XYZ file of C-alpha atoms in Angstrom:
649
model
C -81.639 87.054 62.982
C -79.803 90.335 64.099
C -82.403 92.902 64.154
C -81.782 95.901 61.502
C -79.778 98.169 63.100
C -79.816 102.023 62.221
C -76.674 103.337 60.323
C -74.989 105.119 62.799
C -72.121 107.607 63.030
C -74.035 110.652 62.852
C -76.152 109.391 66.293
C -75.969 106.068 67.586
C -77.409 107.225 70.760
C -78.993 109.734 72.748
C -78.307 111.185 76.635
C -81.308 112.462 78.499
C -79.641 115.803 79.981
C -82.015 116.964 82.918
C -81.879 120.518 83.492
C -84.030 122.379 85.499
C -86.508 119.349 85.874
C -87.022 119.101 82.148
C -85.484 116.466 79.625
C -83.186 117.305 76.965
C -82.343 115.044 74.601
C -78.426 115.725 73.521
C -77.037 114.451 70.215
C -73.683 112.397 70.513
C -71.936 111.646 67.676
C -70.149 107.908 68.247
C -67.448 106.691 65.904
C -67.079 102.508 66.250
C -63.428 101.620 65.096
C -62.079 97.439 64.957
C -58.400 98.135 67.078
C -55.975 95.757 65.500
C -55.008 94.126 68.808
C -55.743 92.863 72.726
C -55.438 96.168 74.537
C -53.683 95.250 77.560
C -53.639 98.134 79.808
C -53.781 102.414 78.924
C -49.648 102.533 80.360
C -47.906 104.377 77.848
C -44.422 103.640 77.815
C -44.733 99.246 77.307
C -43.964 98.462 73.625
C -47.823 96.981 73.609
C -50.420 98.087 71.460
C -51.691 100.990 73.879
C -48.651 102.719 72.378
C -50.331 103.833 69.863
C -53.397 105.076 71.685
C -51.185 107.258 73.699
C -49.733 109.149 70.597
C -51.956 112.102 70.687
C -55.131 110.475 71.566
C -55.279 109.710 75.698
C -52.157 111.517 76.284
C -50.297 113.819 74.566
C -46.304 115.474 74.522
C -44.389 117.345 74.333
C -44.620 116.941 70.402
C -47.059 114.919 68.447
C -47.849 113.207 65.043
C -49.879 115.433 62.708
C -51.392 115.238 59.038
C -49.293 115.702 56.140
C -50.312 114.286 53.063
C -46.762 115.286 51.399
C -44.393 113.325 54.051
C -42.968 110.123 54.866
C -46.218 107.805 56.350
C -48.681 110.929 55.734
C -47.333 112.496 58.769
C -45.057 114.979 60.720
C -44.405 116.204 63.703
C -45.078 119.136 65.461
C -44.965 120.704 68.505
C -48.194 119.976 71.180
C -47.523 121.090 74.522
C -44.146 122.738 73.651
C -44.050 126.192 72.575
C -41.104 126.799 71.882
C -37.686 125.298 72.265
C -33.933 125.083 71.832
C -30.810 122.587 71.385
C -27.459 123.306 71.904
C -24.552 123.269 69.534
C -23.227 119.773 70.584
C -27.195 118.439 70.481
C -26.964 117.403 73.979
C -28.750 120.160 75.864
C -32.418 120.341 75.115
C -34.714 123.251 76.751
C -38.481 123.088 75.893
C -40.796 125.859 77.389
C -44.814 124.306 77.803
C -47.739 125.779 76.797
C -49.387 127.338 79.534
C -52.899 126.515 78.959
C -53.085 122.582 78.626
C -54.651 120.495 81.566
C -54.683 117.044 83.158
C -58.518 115.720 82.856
C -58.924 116.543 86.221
C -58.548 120.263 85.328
C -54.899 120.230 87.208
C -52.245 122.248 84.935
C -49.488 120.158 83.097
C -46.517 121.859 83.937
C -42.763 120.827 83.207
C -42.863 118.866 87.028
C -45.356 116.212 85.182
C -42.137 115.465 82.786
C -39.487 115.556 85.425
C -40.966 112.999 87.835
C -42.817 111.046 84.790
C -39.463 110.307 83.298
C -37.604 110.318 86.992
C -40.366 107.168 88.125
C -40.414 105.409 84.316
C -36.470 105.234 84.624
C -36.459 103.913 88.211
C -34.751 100.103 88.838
C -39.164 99.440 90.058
C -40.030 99.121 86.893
C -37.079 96.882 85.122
C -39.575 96.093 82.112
C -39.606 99.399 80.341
C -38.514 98.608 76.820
C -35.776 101.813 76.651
C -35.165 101.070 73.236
C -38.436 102.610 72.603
C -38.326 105.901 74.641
C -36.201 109.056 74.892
C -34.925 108.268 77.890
C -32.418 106.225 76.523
C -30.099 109.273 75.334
C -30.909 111.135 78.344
C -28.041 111.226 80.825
C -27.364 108.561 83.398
C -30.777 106.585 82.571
C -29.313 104.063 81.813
C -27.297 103.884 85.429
C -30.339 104.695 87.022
C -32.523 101.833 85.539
C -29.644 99.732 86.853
C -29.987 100.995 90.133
C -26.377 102.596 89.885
C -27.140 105.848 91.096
C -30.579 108.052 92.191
C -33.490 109.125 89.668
C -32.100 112.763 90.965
C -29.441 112.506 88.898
C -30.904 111.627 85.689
C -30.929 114.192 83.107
C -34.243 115.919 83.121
C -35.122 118.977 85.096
C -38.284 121.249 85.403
C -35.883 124.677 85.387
C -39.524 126.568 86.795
C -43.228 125.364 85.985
C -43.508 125.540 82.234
C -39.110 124.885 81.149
C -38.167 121.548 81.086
C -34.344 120.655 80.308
C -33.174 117.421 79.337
C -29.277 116.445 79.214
C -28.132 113.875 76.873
C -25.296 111.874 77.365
C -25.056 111.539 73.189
C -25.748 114.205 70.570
C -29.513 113.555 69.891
C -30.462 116.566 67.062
C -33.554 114.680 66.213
C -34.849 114.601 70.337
C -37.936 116.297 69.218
C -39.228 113.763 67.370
C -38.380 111.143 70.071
C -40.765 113.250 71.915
C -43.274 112.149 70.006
C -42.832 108.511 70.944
C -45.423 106.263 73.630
C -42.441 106.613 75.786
C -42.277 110.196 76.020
C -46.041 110.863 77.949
C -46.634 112.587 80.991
C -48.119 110.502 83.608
C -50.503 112.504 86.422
C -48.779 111.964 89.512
C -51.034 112.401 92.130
C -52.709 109.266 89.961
C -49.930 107.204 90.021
C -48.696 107.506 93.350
C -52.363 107.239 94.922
C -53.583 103.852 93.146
C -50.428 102.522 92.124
C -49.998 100.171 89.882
C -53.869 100.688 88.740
C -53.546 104.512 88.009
C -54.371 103.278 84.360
C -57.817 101.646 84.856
C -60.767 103.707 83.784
C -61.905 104.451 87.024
C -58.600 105.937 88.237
C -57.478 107.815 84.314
C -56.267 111.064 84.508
C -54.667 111.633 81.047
C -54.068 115.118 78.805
C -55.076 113.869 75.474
C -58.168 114.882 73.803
C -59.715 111.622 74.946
C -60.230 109.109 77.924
C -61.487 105.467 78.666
C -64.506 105.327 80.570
C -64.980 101.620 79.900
C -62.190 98.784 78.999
C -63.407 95.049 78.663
C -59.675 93.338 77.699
C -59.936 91.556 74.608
C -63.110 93.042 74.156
C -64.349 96.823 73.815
C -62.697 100.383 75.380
C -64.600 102.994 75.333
C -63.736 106.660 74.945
C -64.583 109.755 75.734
C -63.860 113.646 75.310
C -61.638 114.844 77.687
C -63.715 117.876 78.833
C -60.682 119.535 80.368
C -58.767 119.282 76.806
C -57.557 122.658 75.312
C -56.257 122.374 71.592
C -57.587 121.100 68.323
C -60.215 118.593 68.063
C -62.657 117.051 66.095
C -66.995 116.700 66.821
C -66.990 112.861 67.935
C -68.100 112.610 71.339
C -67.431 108.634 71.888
C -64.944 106.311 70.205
C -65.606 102.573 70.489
C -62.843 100.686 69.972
C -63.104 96.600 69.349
C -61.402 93.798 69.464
C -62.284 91.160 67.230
C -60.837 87.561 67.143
C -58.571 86.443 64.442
C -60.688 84.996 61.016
C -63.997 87.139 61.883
C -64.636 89.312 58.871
C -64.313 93.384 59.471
C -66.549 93.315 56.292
C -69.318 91.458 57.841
C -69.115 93.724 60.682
C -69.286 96.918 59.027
C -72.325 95.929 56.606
C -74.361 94.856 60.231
C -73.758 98.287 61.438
C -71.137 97.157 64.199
C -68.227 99.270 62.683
C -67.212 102.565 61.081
C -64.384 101.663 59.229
C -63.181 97.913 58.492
C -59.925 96.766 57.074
C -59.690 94.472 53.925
C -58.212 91.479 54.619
C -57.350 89.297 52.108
C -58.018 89.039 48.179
C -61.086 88.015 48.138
C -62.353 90.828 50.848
C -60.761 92.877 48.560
C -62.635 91.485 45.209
C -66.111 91.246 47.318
C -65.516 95.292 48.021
C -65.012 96.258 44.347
C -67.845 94.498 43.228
C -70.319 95.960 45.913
C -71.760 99.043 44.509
C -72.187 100.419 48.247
C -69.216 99.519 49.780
C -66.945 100.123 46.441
C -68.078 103.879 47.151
C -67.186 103.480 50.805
C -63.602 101.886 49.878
C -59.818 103.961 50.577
C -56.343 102.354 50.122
C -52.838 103.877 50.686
C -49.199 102.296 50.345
C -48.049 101.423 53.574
C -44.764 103.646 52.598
C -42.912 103.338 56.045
C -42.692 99.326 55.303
C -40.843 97.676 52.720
C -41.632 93.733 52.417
C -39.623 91.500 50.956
C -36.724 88.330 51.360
C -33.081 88.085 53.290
C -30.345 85.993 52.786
C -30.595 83.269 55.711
C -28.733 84.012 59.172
C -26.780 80.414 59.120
C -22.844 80.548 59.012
C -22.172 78.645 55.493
C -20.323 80.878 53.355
C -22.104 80.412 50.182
C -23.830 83.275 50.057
C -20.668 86.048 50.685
C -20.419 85.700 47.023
C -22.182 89.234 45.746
C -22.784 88.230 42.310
C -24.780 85.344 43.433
C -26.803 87.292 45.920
C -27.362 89.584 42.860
C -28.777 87.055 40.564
C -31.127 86.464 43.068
C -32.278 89.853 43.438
C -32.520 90.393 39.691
C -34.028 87.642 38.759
C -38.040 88.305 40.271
C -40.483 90.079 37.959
C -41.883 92.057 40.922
C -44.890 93.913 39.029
C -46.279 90.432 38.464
C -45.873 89.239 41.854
C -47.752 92.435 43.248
C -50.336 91.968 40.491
C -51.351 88.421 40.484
C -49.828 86.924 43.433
C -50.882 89.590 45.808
C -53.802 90.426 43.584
C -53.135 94.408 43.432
C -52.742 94.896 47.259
C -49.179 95.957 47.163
C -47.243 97.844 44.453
C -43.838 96.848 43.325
C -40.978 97.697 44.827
C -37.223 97.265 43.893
C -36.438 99.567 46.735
C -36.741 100.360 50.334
C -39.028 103.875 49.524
C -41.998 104.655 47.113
C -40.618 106.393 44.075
C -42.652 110.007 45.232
C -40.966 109.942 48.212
C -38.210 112.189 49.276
C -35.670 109.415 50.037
C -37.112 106.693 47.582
C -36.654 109.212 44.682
C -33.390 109.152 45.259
C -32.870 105.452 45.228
C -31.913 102.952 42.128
C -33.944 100.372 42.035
C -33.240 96.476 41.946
C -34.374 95.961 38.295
C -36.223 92.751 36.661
C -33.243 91.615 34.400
C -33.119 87.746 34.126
C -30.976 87.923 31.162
C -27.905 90.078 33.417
C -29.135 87.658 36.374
C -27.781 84.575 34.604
C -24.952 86.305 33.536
C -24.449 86.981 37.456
C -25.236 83.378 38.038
C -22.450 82.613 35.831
C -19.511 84.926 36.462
C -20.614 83.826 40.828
C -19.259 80.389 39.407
C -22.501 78.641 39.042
C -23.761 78.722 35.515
C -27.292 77.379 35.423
C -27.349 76.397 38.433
C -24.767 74.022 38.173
C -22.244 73.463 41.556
C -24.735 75.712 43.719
C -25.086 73.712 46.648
C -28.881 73.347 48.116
C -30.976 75.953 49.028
C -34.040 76.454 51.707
C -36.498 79.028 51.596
C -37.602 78.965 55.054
C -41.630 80.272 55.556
C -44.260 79.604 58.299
C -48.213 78.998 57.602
C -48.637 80.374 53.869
C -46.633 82.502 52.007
C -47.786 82.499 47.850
C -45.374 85.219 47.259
C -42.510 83.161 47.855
C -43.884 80.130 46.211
C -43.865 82.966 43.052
C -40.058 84.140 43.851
C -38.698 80.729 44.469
C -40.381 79.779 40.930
C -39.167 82.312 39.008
C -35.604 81.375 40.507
C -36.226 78.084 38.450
C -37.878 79.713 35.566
C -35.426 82.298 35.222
C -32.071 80.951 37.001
C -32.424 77.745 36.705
C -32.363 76.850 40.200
C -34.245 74.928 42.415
C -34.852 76.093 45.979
C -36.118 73.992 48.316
C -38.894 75.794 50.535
C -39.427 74.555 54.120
C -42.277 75.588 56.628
C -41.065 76.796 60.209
C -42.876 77.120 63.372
C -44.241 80.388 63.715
C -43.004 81.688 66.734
C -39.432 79.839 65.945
C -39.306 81.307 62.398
C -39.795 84.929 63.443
C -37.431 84.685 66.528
C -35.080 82.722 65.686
C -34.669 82.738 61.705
C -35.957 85.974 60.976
C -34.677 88.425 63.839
C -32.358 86.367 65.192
C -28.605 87.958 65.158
C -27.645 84.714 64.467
C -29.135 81.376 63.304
C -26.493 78.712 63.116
C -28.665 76.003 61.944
C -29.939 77.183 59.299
C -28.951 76.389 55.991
C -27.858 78.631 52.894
C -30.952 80.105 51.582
C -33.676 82.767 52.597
C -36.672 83.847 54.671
C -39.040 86.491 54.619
C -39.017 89.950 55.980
C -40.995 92.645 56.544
C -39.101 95.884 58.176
C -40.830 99.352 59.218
C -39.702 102.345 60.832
C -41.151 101.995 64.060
C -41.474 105.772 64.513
C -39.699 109.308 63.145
C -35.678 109.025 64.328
C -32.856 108.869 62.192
C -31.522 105.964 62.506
C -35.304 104.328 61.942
C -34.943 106.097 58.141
C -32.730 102.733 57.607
C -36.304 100.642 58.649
C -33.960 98.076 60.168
C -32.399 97.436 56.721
C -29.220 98.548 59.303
C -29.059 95.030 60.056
C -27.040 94.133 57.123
C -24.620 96.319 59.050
C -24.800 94.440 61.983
C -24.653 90.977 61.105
C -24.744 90.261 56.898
C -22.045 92.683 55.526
C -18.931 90.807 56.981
C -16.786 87.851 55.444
C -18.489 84.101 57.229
C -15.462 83.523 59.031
C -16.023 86.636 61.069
C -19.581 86.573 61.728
C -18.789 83.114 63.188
C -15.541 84.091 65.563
C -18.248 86.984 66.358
C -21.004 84.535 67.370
C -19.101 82.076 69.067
C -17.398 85.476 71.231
C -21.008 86.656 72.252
C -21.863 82.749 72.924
C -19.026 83.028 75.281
C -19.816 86.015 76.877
C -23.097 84.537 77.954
C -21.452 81.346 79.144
C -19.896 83.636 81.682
C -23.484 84.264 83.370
C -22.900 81.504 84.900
C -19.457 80.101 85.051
C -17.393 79.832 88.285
C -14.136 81.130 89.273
C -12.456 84.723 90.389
C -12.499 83.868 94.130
C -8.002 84.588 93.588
C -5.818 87.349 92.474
C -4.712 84.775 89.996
C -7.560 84.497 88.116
C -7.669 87.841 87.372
C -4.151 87.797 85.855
C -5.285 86.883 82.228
C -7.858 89.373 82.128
C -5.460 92.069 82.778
C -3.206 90.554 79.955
C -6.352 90.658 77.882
C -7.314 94.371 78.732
C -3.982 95.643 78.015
C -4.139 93.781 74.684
C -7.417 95.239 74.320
C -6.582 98.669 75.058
C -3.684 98.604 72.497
C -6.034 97.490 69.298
C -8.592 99.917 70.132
C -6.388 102.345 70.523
C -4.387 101.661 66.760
C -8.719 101.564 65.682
C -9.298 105.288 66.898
C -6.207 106.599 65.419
C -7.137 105.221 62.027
C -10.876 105.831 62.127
C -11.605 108.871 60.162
C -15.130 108.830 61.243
C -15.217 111.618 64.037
C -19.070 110.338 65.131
C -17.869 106.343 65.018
C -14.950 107.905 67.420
C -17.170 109.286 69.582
C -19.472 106.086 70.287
C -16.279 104.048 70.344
C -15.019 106.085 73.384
C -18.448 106.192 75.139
C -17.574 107.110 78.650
C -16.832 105.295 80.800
C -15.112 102.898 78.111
C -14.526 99.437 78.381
C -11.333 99.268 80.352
C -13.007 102.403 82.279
C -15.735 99.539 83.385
C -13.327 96.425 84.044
C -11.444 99.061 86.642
C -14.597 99.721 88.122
C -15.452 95.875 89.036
C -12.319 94.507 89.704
C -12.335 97.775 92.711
C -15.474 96.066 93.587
C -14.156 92.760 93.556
C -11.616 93.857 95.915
C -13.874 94.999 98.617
C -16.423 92.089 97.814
C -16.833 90.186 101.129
C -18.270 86.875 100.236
C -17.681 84.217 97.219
C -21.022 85.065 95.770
C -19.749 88.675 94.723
C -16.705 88.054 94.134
C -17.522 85.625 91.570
C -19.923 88.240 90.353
C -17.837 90.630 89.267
C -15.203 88.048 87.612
C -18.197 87.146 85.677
C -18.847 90.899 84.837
C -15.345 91.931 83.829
C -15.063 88.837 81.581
C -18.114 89.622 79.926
C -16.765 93.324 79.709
C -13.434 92.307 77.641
C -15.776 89.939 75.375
C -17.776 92.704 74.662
C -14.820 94.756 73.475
C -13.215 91.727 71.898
C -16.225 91.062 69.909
C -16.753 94.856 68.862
C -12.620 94.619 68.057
C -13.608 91.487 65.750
C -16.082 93.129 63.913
C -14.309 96.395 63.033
C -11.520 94.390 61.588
C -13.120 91.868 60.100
C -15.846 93.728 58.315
C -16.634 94.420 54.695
C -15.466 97.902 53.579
C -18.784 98.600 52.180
C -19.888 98.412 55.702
C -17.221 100.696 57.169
C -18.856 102.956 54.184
C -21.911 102.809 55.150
C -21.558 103.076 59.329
C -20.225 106.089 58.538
C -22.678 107.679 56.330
C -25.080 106.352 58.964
C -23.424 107.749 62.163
C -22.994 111.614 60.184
C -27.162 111.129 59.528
C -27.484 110.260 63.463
C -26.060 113.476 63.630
C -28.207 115.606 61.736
C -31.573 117.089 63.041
C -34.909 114.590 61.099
C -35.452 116.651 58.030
C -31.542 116.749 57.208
C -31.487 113.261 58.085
C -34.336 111.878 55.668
C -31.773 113.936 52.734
C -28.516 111.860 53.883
C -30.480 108.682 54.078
C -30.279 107.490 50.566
C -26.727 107.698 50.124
C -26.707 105.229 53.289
C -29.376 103.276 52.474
C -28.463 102.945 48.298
C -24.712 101.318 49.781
C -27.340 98.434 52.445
C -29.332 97.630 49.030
C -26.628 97.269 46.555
C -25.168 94.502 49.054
C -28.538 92.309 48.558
C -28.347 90.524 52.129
C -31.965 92.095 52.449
C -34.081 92.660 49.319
C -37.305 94.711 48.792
C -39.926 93.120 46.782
C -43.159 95.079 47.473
C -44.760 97.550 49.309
C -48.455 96.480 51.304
C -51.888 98.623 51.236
C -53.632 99.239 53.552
C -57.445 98.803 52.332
C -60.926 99.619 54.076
C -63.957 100.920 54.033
C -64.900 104.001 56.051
C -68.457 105.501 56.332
C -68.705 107.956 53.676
C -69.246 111.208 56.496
C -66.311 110.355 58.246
C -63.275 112.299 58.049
C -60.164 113.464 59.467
C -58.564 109.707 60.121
C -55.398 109.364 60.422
C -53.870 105.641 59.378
C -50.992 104.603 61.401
C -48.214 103.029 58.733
C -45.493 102.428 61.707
C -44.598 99.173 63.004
C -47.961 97.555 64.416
C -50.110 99.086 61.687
C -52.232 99.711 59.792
C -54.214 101.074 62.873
C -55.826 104.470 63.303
C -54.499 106.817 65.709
C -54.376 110.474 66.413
C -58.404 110.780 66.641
C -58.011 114.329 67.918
C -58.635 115.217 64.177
C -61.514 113.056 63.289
C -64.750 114.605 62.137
C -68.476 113.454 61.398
C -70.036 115.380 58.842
């Protein structure tokens, strides 16, 4: 039997300060929080769940995540070590001065140089596993080429212009940089750290961070431990010691928190949820908010039958689910209905229309798609893994109210979310569905669209085309491997191919009104710009090995092009619509962005390749004299991050 265990936020324990030969005994106020996942390591810049730790909590940027009960998620950002800073006209040229006053935990300054060689080491070919897609440093010039090992880390596109004025150089307008800045991948890394225990520089021993905390104990899978960062200057909260645990997957949060163990615990499942409400103490201690950057919901299957490019029919679908019932009953009042990618009280979801409940307009769609009642539809799968009630509810009120019987079948799940949900293509699948649920995985543009973009990529184009397209990119990866090139002759066909190439894009440009679209079209250096490049390096190439090398590279090259030349062509015009809207709200600095993103977003919806259903909340308990917490409502949440503003009362 556990012994009783004193409530504890206020003081879980005590430190005997000796000063002067006599004991003091020092209050320490000690917050225990569950952390939703294995922490793996404190590295910043991996798309792992330490990612969120390092967002204003162990380190901090150059801007941060802060309160705001009024915007998207509950947050914004704001400037943290940057003072002040400007763009230029053409968004390319960023220049950030520092705050003068914020410090490593060591007590060393952090001065523009941490930023330079931070991004100058995370960039270099040593460490080929940083996840790009997630950092800055993607839009910053020549990272790419020096990831690849093309050319030196000196001539990537940062520079610390004195000790506090950092300059970055994009190779792409980027008016939304700040809030990239924001991002895991954007934290300063103490060199002296880094360079002195290598690879281990993150281990609690070794930690020199600039947050307002630091581990002092990590147990993987188990417990970290943090700290205050007595170095810190800037805002922060009373609580001296954050545990954070791990716990394994089926162990009740609820349990936990009533034996003392946690702070705060997350509700679960519907009956956590009904057990909560009905306990006077812990019905007092409960909180729930919409998880607002999320939208959950169904997409039309990623096979290649042509059964669904019928709109009407997707429609019927769509209209066809009484959605306040399914959040109600199904999901037992843990979500809120959602026709729509946003919350109605949001600045972009106020602006949408919603998918309504009509089943009497849905069998009219049914009918005028060529399948009245049903009848002629060919079958459909509902593909799921483990157990999914709410689409047991959707695919019966597709019989109830269509008519129609879909057939549901259970996936693997690691082969259901790789390979039928996120999958650019999934050949073998047949006409039908799967689930989906899509977040913005932090404050960009282009993550306004919470990957609801990828009915622009690969839903809003005629079968036949997404097909050639597949079977093009299957080809290009063929050529990983295939032989050939060791001749002048074998290169003949490619240059027939380029010079085809070159003509087509050039008759795209010169009708593409889209200035933007123009612009990331002619990237330099473009593609014929890169098959030049090789085939001079398959000139000079001394042995078979490279010279089959680069044949392999240049083919891949023209399959790339032929593939984007394919999909231009071929696609939809609502998706030409759209990729423009989307590239002009790339273009825009955040705030203008979030106002352009419902006219992009309205055109993705109306298509009903991906279709909202609900929005999750995020339940718990917290102890009643805690406050300040900020929820995390990105991709990987709901977490708590950001404890620089936690407070025990």
């Amino acid at each position: 039997m556990r012994a009783v265990r004193i409530w504890s936020v206020v003081v879980l324990s005590c430190l005997l300060v000796v000063s002067g030969g006599a004991g003091v005994v020092a209050k320490e106020n000690v917050v225990q929080l569950p952390f939703f996942d294995n922490i793996p390591s404190f590295i910043p810049y991996y798309w792992q769940s330490q990612h969120i730790l390092a967002q204003g909590t162990i380190f901090e940027g150059l801007f941060g995540y802060a309160p705001d009960p009024k915007g998207l998620g509950g947050v914004k950002v704001v400037p943290v070590i940057a003072e002040r800073w400007t763009s230029s006209e053409d968004g390319k040229t960023w220049t950030i001065t520092l705050r003068k006053d914020k410090k490593w935990s060591n007590g060393d300054p952090v001065t523009a140089h941490d930023f330079e060689w931070t991004y100058k080491y995370v960039a270099g070919p040593e460490l080929p596993d940083v996840p790009m897609w997630a950092s800055p440093l993607q839009f910053v010039k020549n990272a790419w080429a020096v990831k690849a090992g093309a050319v030196s880390p000196d001539e990537l596109g940062v520079k610390a212009l004195d000790d506090y004025t950092l300059q970055f150089t994009l190779w792409t307008p980027r008016y939304d940089f700040n809030s990239w800045l924001a991002v895991g991948g954007a934290m300063p890394l103490h060199r002296k750290t880094v360079e002195k225990y290598g690879s281990d520089w993150w281990r609690p021993e070794h930690f020199v961070g600039n947050g307002p905390y630091v581990p002092i104990s990590w147990v993987e899978r188990k417990e970290t431990v943090l700290v205050k960062n007595n170095n810190y200057v800037g805002e922060r909260g009373n609580v001296d010691r954050i545990v954070l645990k791990n716990f394994a997957a089926g162990v009740s949060l609820i349990q936990a928190y009533q034996a003392g163990e946690l702070d705060l615990a997350w509700i679960g499942n519907v009956a956590e949820f009904k057990f909560v409400k009905s306990n006077p103490e812990l019905a007092k201690a409960f909180h729930e908010t919409v998880m607002d950057l999320f939208w959950q919901g169904y997409q039309i299957s990623r096979g290649v039958n042509d059964v669904m490019d019928n709109k009407k029919l997707r429609e019927a679908f769509a209209l066809a689910i009484d959605r306040e019932t399914l959040a109600r009953t199904v999901l037992g009042g843990r979500a809120v209905a959602s026709g729509k990618y946003w919350t109605d009280d949001d600045p972009i979801g106020e602006q949408l229309k919603a998918i309504p409940f009509d089943p009497a307009r849905a069998k009219e769609l049914l009918a005028e798609a060529g399948y009245p009642g049903g009848k002629g539809l060919p079958t459909l799968k509902f593909y799921i893994t483990g157990n999914m009630p709410e689409v047991e509810f959707v695919v019966d009120q597709w019989k109830k109210n269509l008519g129609v019987n879909v057939l549901v079948e259970n996936i693997e799940s690691g082969l259901y979310w790789n390979q039928y949900v996120w999958a650019n293509w999934t050949p073998e699948a047949a006409p039908g569905f799967t689930r989906i649920g899509a977040p913005m995985n932090s404050f960009e543009a282009g993550a306004l669209l919470k990957n609801a973009c990828h009915t622009l990529w690969f839903y809003d184009y005629p079968t036949a085309v997404r097909k050639n397209s597949q079977e093009i990119w299957q080809l290009r990866e063929d050529y990983l491997t295939m032989k050939g090139g060791l001749t002048a002759a074998d290169w003949e066909p490619l240059f027939a191919k380029k010079a085809q190439l070159v003509a087509a894009k050039e008759e795209i440009v010169a009708r593409e009104p889209s200035k933007h679209w123009i612009a990331e079209m002619m990237q330099k250096p473009t593609f014929d710009e890169q098959f030049d490049e090789v085939y001079e390096k398959w000139k000079k190439a001394t042995t078979d090995k490279d010279k089959i090398e680069y044949w392999r590279q240049a083919n891949r090259i023209l399959l790339g092009e032929e593939q984007f030349q394919v999909e231009y062509t071929g696609m939809n015009e609502t998706n030409r619509q759209a990729r423009r809207l989307r590239y002009e709200m790339l273009n825009l600095p955040f705030e203008k962005a979030v106002e352009m993103a419902p006219r992009v977003l309205q055109i993705i919806q109306d298509q009903y390749y991906m279709v909202p259903l609900y929005m999750d909340k995020a339940q718990y308990v917290l102890r009643p004299n805690i406050e300040g917490l900020m929820i995390y409502k990105f991709s990987w949440g709901p977490a708590v991050f950001n404890f620089k503003y936690m407070n025990v009362k």
